[in-house]
Coordinates of C-alpha atoms in Angstrom, one line a residue:
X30 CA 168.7 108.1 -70.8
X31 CA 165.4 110.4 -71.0
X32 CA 163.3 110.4 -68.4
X33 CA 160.0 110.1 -70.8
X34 CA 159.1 109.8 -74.7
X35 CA 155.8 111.2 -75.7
X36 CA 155.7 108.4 -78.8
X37 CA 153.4 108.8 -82.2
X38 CA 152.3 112.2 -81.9
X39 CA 151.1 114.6 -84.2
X40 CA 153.2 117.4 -83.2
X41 CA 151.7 120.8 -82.6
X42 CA 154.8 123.1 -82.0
X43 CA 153.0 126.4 -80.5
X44 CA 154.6 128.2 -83.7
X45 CA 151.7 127.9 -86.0
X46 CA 153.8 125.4 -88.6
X47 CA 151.4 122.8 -89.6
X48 CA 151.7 119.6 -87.4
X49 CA 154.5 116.7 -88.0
X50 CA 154.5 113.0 -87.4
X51 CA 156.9 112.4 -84.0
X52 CA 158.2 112.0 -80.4
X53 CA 159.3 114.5 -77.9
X54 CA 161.6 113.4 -75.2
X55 CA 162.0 114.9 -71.6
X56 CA 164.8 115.0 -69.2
X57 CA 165.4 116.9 -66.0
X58 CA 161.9 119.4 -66.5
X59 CA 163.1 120.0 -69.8
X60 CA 162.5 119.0 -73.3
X61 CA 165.5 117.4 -74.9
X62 CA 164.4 116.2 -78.2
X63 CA 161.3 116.3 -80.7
X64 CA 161.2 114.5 -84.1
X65 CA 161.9 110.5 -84.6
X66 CA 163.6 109.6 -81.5
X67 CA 165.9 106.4 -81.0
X68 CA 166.6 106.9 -77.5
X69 CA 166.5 104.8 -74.6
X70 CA 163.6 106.1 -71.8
X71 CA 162.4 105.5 -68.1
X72 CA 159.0 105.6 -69.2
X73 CA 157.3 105.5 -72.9
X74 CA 153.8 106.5 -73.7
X75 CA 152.8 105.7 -76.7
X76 CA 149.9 108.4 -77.7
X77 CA 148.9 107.0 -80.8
X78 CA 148.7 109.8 -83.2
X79 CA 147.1 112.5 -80.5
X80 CA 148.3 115.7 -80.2
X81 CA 151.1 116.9 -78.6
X82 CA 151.4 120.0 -78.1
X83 CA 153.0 123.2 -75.2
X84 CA 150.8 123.3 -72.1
X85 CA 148.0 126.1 -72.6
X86 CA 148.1 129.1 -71.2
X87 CA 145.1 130.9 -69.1
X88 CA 146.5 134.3 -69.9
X89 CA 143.6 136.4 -68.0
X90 CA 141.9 134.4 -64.9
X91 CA 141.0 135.6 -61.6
X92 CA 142.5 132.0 -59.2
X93 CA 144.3 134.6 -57.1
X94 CA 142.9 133.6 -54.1
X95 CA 141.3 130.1 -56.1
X96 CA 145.2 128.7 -55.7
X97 CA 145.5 128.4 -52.3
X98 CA 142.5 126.7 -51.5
X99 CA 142.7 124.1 -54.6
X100 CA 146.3 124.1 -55.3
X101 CA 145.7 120.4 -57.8
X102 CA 144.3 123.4 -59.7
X103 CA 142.3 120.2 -61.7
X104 CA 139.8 122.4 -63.3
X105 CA 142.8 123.4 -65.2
X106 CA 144.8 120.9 -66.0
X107 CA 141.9 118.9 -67.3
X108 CA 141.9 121.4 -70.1
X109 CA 146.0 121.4 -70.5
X110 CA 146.1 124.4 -68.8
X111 CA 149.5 124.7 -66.8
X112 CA 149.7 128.4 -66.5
X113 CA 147.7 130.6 -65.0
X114 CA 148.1 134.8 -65.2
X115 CA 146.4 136.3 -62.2
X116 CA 146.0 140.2 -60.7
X117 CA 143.7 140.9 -63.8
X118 CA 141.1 143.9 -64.4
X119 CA 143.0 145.6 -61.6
X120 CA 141.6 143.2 -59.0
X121 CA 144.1 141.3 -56.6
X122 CA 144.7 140.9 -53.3
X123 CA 147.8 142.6 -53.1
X124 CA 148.9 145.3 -52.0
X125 CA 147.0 144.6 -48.9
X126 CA 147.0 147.3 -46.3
X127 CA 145.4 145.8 -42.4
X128 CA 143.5 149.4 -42.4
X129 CA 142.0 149.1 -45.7
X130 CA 141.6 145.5 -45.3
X131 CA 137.6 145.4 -45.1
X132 CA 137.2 147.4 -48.6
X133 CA 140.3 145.4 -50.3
X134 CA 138.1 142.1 -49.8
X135 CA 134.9 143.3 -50.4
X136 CA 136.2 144.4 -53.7
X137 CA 137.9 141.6 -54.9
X138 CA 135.2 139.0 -53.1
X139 CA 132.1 138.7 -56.1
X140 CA 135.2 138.1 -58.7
X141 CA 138.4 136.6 -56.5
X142 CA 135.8 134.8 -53.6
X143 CA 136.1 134.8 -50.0
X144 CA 138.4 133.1 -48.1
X145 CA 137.9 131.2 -44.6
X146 CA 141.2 132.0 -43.6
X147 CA 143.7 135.4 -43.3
X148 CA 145.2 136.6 -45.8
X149 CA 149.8 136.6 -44.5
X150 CA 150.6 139.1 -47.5
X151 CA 150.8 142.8 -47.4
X152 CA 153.0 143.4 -50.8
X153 CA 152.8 142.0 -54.3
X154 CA 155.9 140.3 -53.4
X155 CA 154.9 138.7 -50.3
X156 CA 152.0 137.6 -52.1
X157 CA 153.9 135.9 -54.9
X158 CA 156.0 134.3 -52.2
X159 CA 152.8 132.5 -51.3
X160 CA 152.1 131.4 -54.2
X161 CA 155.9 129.7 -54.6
X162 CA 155.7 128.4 -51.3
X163 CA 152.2 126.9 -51.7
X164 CA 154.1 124.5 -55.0
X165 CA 150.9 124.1 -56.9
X166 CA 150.1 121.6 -59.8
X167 CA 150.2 124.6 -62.4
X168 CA 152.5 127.3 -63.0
X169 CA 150.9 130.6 -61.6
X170 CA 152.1 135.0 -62.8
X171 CA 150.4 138.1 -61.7
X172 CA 150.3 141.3 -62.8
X173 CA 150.3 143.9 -60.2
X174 CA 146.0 145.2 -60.1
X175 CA 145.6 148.8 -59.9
X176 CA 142.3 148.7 -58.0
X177 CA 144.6 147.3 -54.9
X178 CA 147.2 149.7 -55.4
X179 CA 144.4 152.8 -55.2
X180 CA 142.5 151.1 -52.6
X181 CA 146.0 150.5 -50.8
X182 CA 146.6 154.0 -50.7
X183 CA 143.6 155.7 -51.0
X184 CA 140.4 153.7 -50.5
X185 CA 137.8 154.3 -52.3
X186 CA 137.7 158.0 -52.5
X187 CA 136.3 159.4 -55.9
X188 CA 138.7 162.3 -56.4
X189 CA 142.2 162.4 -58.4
X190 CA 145.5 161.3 -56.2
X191 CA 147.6 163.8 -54.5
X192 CA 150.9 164.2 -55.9
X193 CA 152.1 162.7 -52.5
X194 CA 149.5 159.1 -53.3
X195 CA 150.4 159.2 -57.2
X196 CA 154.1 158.7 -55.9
X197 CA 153.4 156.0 -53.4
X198 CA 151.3 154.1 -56.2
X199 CA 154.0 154.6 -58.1
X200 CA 156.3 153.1 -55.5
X201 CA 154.5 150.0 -54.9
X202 CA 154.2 149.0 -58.5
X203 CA 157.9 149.5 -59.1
X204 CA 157.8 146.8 -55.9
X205 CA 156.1 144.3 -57.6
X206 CA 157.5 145.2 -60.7
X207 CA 160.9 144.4 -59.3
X208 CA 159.8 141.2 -57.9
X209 CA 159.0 140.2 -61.3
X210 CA 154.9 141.3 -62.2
X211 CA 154.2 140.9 -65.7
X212 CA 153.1 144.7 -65.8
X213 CA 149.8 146.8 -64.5
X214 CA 146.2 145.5 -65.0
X215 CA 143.1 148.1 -64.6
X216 CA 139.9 147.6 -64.1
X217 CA 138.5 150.9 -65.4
X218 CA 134.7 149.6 -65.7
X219 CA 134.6 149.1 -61.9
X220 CA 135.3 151.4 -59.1
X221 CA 138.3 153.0 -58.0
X222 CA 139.5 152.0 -61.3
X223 CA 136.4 154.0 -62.8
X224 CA 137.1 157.0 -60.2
X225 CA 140.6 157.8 -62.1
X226 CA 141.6 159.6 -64.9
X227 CA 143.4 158.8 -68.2
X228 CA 146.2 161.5 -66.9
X229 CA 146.5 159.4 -63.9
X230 CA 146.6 156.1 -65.2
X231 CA 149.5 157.4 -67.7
X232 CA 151.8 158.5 -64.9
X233 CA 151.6 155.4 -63.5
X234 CA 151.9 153.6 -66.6
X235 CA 155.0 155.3 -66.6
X236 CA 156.8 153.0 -64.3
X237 CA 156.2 150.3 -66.6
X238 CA 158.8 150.6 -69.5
X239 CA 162.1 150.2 -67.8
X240 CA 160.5 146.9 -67.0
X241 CA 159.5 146.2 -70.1
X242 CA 155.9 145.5 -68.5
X243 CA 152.9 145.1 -69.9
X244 CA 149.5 147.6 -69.9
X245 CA 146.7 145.3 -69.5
X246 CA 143.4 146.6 -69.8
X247 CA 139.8 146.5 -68.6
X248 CA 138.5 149.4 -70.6
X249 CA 136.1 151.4 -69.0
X250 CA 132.6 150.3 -71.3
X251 CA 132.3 147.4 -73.7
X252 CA 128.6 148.6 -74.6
X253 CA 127.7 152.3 -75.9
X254 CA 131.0 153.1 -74.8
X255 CA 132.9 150.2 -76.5
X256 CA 135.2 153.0 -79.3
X257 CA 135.8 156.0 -76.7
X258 CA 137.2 153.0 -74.3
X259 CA 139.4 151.3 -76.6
X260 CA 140.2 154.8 -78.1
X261 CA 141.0 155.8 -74.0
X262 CA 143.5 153.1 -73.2
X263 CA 145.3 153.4 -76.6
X264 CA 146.0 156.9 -76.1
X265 CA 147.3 156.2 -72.2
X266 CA 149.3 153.7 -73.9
X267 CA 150.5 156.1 -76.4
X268 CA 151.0 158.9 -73.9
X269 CA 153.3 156.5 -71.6
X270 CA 154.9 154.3 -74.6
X271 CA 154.3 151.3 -73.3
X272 CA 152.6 147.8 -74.6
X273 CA 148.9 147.4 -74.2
X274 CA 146.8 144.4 -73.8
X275 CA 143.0 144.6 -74.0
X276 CA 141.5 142.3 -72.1
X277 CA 138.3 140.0 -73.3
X278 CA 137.5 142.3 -75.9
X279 CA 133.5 142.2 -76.7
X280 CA 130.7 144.7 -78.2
X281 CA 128.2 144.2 -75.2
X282 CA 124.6 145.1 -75.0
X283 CA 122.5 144.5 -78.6
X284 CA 122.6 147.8 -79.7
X285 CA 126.0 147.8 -80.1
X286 CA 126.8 143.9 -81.8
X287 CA 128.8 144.3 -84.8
X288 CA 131.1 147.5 -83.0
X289 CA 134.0 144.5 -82.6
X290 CA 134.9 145.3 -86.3
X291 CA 135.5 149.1 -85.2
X292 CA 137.2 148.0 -82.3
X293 CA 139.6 146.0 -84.2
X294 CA 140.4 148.4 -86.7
X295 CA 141.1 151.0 -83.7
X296 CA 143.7 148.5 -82.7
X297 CA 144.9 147.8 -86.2
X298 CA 145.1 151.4 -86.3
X299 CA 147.4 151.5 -83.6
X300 CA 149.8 149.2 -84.4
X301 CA 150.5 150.6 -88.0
X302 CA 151.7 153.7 -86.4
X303 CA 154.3 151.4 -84.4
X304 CA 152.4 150.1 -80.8
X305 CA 152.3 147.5 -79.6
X306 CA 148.4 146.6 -79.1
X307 CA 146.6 142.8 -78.6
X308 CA 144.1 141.9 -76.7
X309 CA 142.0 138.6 -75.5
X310 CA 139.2 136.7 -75.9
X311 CA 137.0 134.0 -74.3
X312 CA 134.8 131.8 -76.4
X313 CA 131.5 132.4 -74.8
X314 CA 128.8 135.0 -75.5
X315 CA 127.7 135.4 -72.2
X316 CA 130.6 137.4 -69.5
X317 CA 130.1 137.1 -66.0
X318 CA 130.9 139.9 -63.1
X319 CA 129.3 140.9 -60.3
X320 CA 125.5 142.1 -59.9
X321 CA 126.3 146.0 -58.8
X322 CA 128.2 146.6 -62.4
X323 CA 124.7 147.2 -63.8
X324 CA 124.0 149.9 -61.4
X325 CA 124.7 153.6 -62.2
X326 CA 128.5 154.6 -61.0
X327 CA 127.1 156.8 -58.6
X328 CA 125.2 154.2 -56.7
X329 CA 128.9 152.4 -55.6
X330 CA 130.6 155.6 -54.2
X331 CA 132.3 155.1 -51.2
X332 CA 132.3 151.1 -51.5
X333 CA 129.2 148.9 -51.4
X334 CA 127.6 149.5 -47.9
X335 CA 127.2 153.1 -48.8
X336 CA 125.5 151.8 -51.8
X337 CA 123.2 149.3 -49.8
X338 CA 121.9 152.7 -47.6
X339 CA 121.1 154.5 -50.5
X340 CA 118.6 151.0 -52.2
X341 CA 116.8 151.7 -48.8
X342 CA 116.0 155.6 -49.6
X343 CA 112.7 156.0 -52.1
X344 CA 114.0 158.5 -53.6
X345 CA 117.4 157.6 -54.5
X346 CA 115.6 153.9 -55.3
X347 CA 113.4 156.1 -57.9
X348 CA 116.2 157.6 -59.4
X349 CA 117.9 154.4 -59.8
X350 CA 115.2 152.3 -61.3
X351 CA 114.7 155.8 -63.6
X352 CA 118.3 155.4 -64.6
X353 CA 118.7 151.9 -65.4
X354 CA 115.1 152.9 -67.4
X355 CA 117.1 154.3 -70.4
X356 CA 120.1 154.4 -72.2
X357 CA 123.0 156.6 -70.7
X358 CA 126.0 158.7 -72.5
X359 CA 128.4 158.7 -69.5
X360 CA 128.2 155.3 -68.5
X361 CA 126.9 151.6 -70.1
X362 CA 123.6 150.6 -69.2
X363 CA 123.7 147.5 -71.3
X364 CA 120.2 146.4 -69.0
X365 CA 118.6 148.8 -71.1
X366 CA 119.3 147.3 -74.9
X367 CA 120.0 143.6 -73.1
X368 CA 116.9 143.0 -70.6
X369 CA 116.5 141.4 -67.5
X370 CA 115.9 137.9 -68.6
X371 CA 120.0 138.3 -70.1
X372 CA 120.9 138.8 -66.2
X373 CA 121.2 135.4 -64.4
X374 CA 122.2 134.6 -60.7
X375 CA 125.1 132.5 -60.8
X376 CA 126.3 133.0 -57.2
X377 CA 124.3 134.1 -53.7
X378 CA 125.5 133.5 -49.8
X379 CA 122.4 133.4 -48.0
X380 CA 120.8 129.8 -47.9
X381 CA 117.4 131.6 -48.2
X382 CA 118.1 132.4 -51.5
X383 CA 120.2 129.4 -53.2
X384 CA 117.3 128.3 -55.1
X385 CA 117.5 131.4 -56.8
X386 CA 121.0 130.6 -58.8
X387 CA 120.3 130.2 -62.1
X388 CA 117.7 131.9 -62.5
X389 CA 117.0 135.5 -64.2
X390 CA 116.4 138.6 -62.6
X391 CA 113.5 138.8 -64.9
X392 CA 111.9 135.1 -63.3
X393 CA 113.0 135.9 -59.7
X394 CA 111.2 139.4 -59.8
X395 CA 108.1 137.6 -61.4
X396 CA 108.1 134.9 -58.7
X397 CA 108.8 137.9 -56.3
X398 CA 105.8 140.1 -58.2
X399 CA 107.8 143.1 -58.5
X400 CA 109.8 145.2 -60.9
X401 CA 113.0 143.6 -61.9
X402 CA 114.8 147.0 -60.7
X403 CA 113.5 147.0 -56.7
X404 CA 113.8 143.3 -57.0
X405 CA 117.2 143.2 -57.9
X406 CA 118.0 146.1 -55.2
X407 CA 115.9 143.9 -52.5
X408 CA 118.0 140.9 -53.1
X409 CA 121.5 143.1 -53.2
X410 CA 120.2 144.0 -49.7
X411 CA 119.6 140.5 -48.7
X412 CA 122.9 139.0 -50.0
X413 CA 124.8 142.2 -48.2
X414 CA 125.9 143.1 -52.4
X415 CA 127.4 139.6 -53.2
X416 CA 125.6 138.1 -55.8
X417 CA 127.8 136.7 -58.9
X418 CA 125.8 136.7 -62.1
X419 CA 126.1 135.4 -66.0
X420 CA 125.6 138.1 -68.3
X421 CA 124.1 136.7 -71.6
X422 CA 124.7 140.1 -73.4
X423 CA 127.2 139.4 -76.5
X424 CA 126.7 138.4 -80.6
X425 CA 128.3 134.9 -81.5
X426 CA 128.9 136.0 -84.6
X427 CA 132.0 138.6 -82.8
X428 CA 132.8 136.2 -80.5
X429 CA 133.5 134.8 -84.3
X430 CA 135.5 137.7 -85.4
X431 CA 137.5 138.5 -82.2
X432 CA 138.3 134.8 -81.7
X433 CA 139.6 134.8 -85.6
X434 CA 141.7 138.0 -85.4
X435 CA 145.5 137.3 -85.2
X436 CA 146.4 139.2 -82.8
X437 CA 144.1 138.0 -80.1
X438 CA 144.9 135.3 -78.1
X439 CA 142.4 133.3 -76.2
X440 CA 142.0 133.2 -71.9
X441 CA 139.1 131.9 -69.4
X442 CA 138.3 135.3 -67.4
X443 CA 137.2 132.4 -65.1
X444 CA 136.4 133.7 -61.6
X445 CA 136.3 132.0 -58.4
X446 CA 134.7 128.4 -58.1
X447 CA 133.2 129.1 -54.9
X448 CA 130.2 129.4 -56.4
X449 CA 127.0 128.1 -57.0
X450 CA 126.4 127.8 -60.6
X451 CA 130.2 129.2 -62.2
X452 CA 130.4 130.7 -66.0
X453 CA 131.1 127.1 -68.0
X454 CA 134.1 128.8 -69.0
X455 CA 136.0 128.2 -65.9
X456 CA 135.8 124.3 -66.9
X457 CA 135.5 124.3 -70.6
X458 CA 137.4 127.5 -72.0
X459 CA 140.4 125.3 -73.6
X460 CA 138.7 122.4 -74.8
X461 CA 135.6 124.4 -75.7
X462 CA 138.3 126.4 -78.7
X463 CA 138.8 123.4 -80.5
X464 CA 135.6 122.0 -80.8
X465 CA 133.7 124.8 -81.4
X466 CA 135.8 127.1 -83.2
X467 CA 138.2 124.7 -85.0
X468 CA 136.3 121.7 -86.1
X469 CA 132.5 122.8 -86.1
X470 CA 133.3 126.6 -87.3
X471 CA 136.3 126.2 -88.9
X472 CA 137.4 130.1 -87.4
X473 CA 140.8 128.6 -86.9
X474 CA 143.0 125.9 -87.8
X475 CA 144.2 123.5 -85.3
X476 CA 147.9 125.2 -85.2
X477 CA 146.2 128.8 -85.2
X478 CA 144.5 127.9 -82.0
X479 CA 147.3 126.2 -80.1
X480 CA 149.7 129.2 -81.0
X481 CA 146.8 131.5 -80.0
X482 CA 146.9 129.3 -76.2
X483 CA 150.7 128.7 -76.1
X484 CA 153.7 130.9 -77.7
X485 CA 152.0 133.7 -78.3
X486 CA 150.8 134.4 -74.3
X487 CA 154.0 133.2 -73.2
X488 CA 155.6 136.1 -75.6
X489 CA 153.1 138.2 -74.3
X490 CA 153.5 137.5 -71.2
X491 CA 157.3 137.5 -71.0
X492 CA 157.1 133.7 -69.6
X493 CA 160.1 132.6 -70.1
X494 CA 160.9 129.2 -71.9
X495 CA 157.6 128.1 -72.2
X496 CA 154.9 127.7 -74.9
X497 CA 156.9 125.9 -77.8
X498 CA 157.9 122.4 -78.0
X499 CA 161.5 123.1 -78.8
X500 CA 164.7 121.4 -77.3
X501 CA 166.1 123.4 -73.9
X502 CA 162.2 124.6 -73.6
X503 CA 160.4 123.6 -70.3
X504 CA 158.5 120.5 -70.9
X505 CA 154.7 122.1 -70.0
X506 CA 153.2 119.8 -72.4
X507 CA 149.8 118.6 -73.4
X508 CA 148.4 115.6 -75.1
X509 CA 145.0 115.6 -76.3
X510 CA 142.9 114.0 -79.1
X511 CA 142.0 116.5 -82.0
X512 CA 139.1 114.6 -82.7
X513 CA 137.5 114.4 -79.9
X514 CA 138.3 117.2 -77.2
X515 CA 135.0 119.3 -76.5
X516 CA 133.8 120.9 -73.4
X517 CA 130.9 119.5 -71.0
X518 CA 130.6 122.1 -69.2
X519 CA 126.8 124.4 -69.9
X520 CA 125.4 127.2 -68.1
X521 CA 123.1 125.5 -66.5
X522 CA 125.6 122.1 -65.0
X523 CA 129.2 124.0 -65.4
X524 CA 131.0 121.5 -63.2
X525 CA 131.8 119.2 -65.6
X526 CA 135.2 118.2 -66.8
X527 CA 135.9 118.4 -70.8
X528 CA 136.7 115.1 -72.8
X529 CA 139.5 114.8 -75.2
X530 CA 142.6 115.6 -72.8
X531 CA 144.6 112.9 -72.4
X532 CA 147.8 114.0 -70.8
X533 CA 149.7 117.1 -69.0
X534 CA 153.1 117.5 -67.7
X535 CA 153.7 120.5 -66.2
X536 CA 157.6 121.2 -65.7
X537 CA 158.4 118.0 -67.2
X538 CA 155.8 116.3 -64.5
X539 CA 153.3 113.8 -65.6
X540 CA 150.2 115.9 -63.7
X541 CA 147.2 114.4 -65.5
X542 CA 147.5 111.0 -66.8
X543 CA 145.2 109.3 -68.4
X544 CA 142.3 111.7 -67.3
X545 CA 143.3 111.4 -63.7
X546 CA 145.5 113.7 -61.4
X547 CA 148.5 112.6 -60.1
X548 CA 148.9 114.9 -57.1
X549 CA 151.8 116.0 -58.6
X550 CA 152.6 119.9 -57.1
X551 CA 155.6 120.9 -59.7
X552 CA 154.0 124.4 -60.5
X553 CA 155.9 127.2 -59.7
X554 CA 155.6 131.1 -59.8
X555 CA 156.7 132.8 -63.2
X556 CA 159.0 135.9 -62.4
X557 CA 158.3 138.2 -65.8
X558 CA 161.2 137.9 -67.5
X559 CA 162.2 141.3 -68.2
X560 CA 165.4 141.1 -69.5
X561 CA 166.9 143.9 -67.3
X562 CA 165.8 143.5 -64.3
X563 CA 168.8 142.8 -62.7
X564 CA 169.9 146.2 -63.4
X565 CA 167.8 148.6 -61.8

């Protein structure tokens, strides 16, 4: 006796095999049989011809903190998402040291939120034991972020690691490595990640292969500085042989549309000599980080209040706005080649200034009558540096090319939703794949883009059992029409659930039925299954 049959489906496997005409059958959190089925069930839903596929995986999102506070996780599951891989572009928060408590969260705040409450963790373990404790309604893994592990042991201080603070990094990521991380995210693009070296990455990259963990990478520019990035983590990859993941690959900043293609080919490149290289994509072509990432590197030494005391000195002011006035070798000012009016405010804290989200920094400084530059300084000032913002600074035509490579696979980068007006992709990322990009473009076939959301992050990802709709697999399964799935959710009113999705059982768990939640909590936390871990 099953405990449920999925009935009439068109089956999507995960594997990329065209669909077939069937049932799939769940017992015990498990799926126990796909094809015609003659068995005898507690409950049938008859789907009528829908698709049936693995449960979606967000392979790059930032709910670290997101979890705890909305652990129905129903911006997810209304898009068949049922996994969730957190601790991305080196920004978690864990390892969390009491002393450098204040600069942990102010660094992880404009991407992770706030929260009203303390954080109980100190390691990446402790922190994953939330998680499991907290039984979710979606599966959650986490890489361990090298921005915490820096910050953890050295703050925010711009100079290479000691011998003596390279080994206690090194310690700590073997710690969460152990407790079953999926590998080491960097954030190189944002500081401390953009204070280290390549040496220093690849040392402690070096940790990574008796684990069988996985590089993942927020290269260091994705505008002028798009090749010499890619090119970077390749060669730390190379240097410390182990597997590398690029995250939300993108040529940003005008001047540089059309780089993708080189990008890649650099990858390509890399594989044909025998590494392992992928990388992820979101189906947007606007990003969305935090306001100071446009400001020179120089401004954000020593964490943000030193930057907010050097927007009040003139001179430093002049040599900022002078700065952001032309384009730069060392470092991306995609401002420059994008423009003001590309920059909106998603996200402020001070109810003075709500009325400003969604709105550029071009219309705000015109409202304001000053120059976009001291205008967007002056309201850093007023908001204490916390201002979210959409970054319309990307070419559809590679969001096209990236989404279309095989060997990307597609993720969210959604931040936190504690915001005023979020990037739509936090509500429409799945949904937003398969009408945009399968029916309308035709970029992808319908089994190109479910393999590209289900066994191929899951192999990524090491995942475990997950991703294909196979007998003895878990039963994370989704249910959606083909026809009619599309995302709701704009820039302008992101809060809106997608159509199309029907179904999702996570763990074998009806969780959304019939569009509506079912409080179920049978998430759980993904150990990496590194096969010998038990060993070590």
């Amino acid at each position: 006796m099953l405990d449920l049959i999925l009935k009439n489906g068109r089956i999507v496997d995960g594997t990329g095999n065209p669909w077939q005409h069937g049932d799939v059958g769940i017992k015990d959190g498990v799926i126990a049989a796909v094809g015609r089925l003659d068995l005898e069930a507690l409950r049938v839903i008859d789907v009528h011809g829908q698709v049936i596929a693995p449960g979606f995986i967000d392979g790059h999102c930032h709910s670290d903190l997101m979890i705890f506070d909305h652990p129905g996780s129903e911006i997810k599951l209304q898009q068949g998402v049922t996994t969730e891989v957190v601790g991305n572009c080196g920004l978690a928060p864990a390892p969390y040291v009491r002393s450098q408590g204040e600069l942990l969260q102010s660094y992880v705040q404009p991407v992770l939120g706030k929260t009203k409450w303390e954080w109980p963790w100190s390691s990446v373990e402790e922190y994953m034991e939330s998680v499991a404790r907290l039984n979710p309604s979606e599966n959650m893994a986490t890489y361990v972020a090298h921005g915490a592990l820096r910050i953890s042991v050295m703050g925010f201080a711009n100079r290479p690691a000691t011998s003596a603070e390279l080994t206690r990094m090194k310690e700590l990521l073997e710690e969460g490595m152990k407790a079953g991380a999926i590998g080491l995210s960097i954030g190189l693009l944002y500081a401390p990640g953009s204070y280290t070296s390549k040496e220093e990455i690849a040392e402690l990259c070096s940790v990574l292969p008796k684990y069988g963990g996985l590089f993942s990478t927020h290269i260091r520019g994705e505008g002028n500085n798009l090749l010499p990035s890619v090119r970077e983590v390749i060669w730390i990859a190379e240097k410390a042989g182990v597997s590398l993941h690029v995250s939300h690959l993108k040529a940003a900043g005008k001047r540089n549309w059309g780089q993708v293609i080189d990008a890649l080919e650099l990858i390509e490149d890399a594989r044909s000599r025998g590494m392992d290289v992928t990388c992820d994509v979101y189906p947007y072509n606007a990003g969305s980080t935090t306001l100071t990432t446009v400001l020179p590197p120089w401004v954000l030494e020593g964490g943000i209040e030193s930057a907010l005391a050097r927007f009040r000195e003139p001179e430093l002011r002049a040599r900022i706005r002078r700065e952001l006035g032309e384009e730069q070798d060392d470092w991306d000012n995609l401002v420059c080649s994008t423009g003001w009016s590309s920059v909106i405010v998603s996200a402020v804290h001070t109810e003075a200034n709500l009325g400003l989200e969604g709105k550029s920094i071009a219309e705000i400084s015109e409202l304001r009558g000053q120059y976009p530059v001291d205008c967007m300084l002056d309201l850093l000032l007023e908001e204490d540096g916390r201002i979210s913002i959409v970054y319309f600074h990307m070419s559809d035509d590679d969001v096209k090319q990236v989404i279309g490579y095989e060997k990307s696979l597609i993720a969210s980068d959604s931040l936190t939703c504690e915001t005023g007006k979020p990037h739509p992709r936090l509500y429409g990322t799945f949904p937003r794949v398969f009408a945009k990009y399968v029916r309308e473009h035709k970029v992808l076939s319908l089994e190109q883009a479910v393999r590209k959301v289900t066994s191929f992050p899951v192999q990524r990802f090491k995942l475990g059992k997950r991703g294909l709709l196979v007998p003895g697999y878990i039963a994370d399964v989704a249910v959606f029409d083909p026809d009619t799935i599309e995302d709701r959710a704009t820039f302008e009113e992101p809060r809106q659930y997608p159509e199309g999705m029907s179904h999702v059982l996570v763990n074998g768990v009806l969780t959304l039925s019939g569009k509506q939640h079912t409080q179920a909590r049978e998430g759980t936390l993904i150990r990496a299954q590194h096969c010998c871990r038990h060993h070590h």
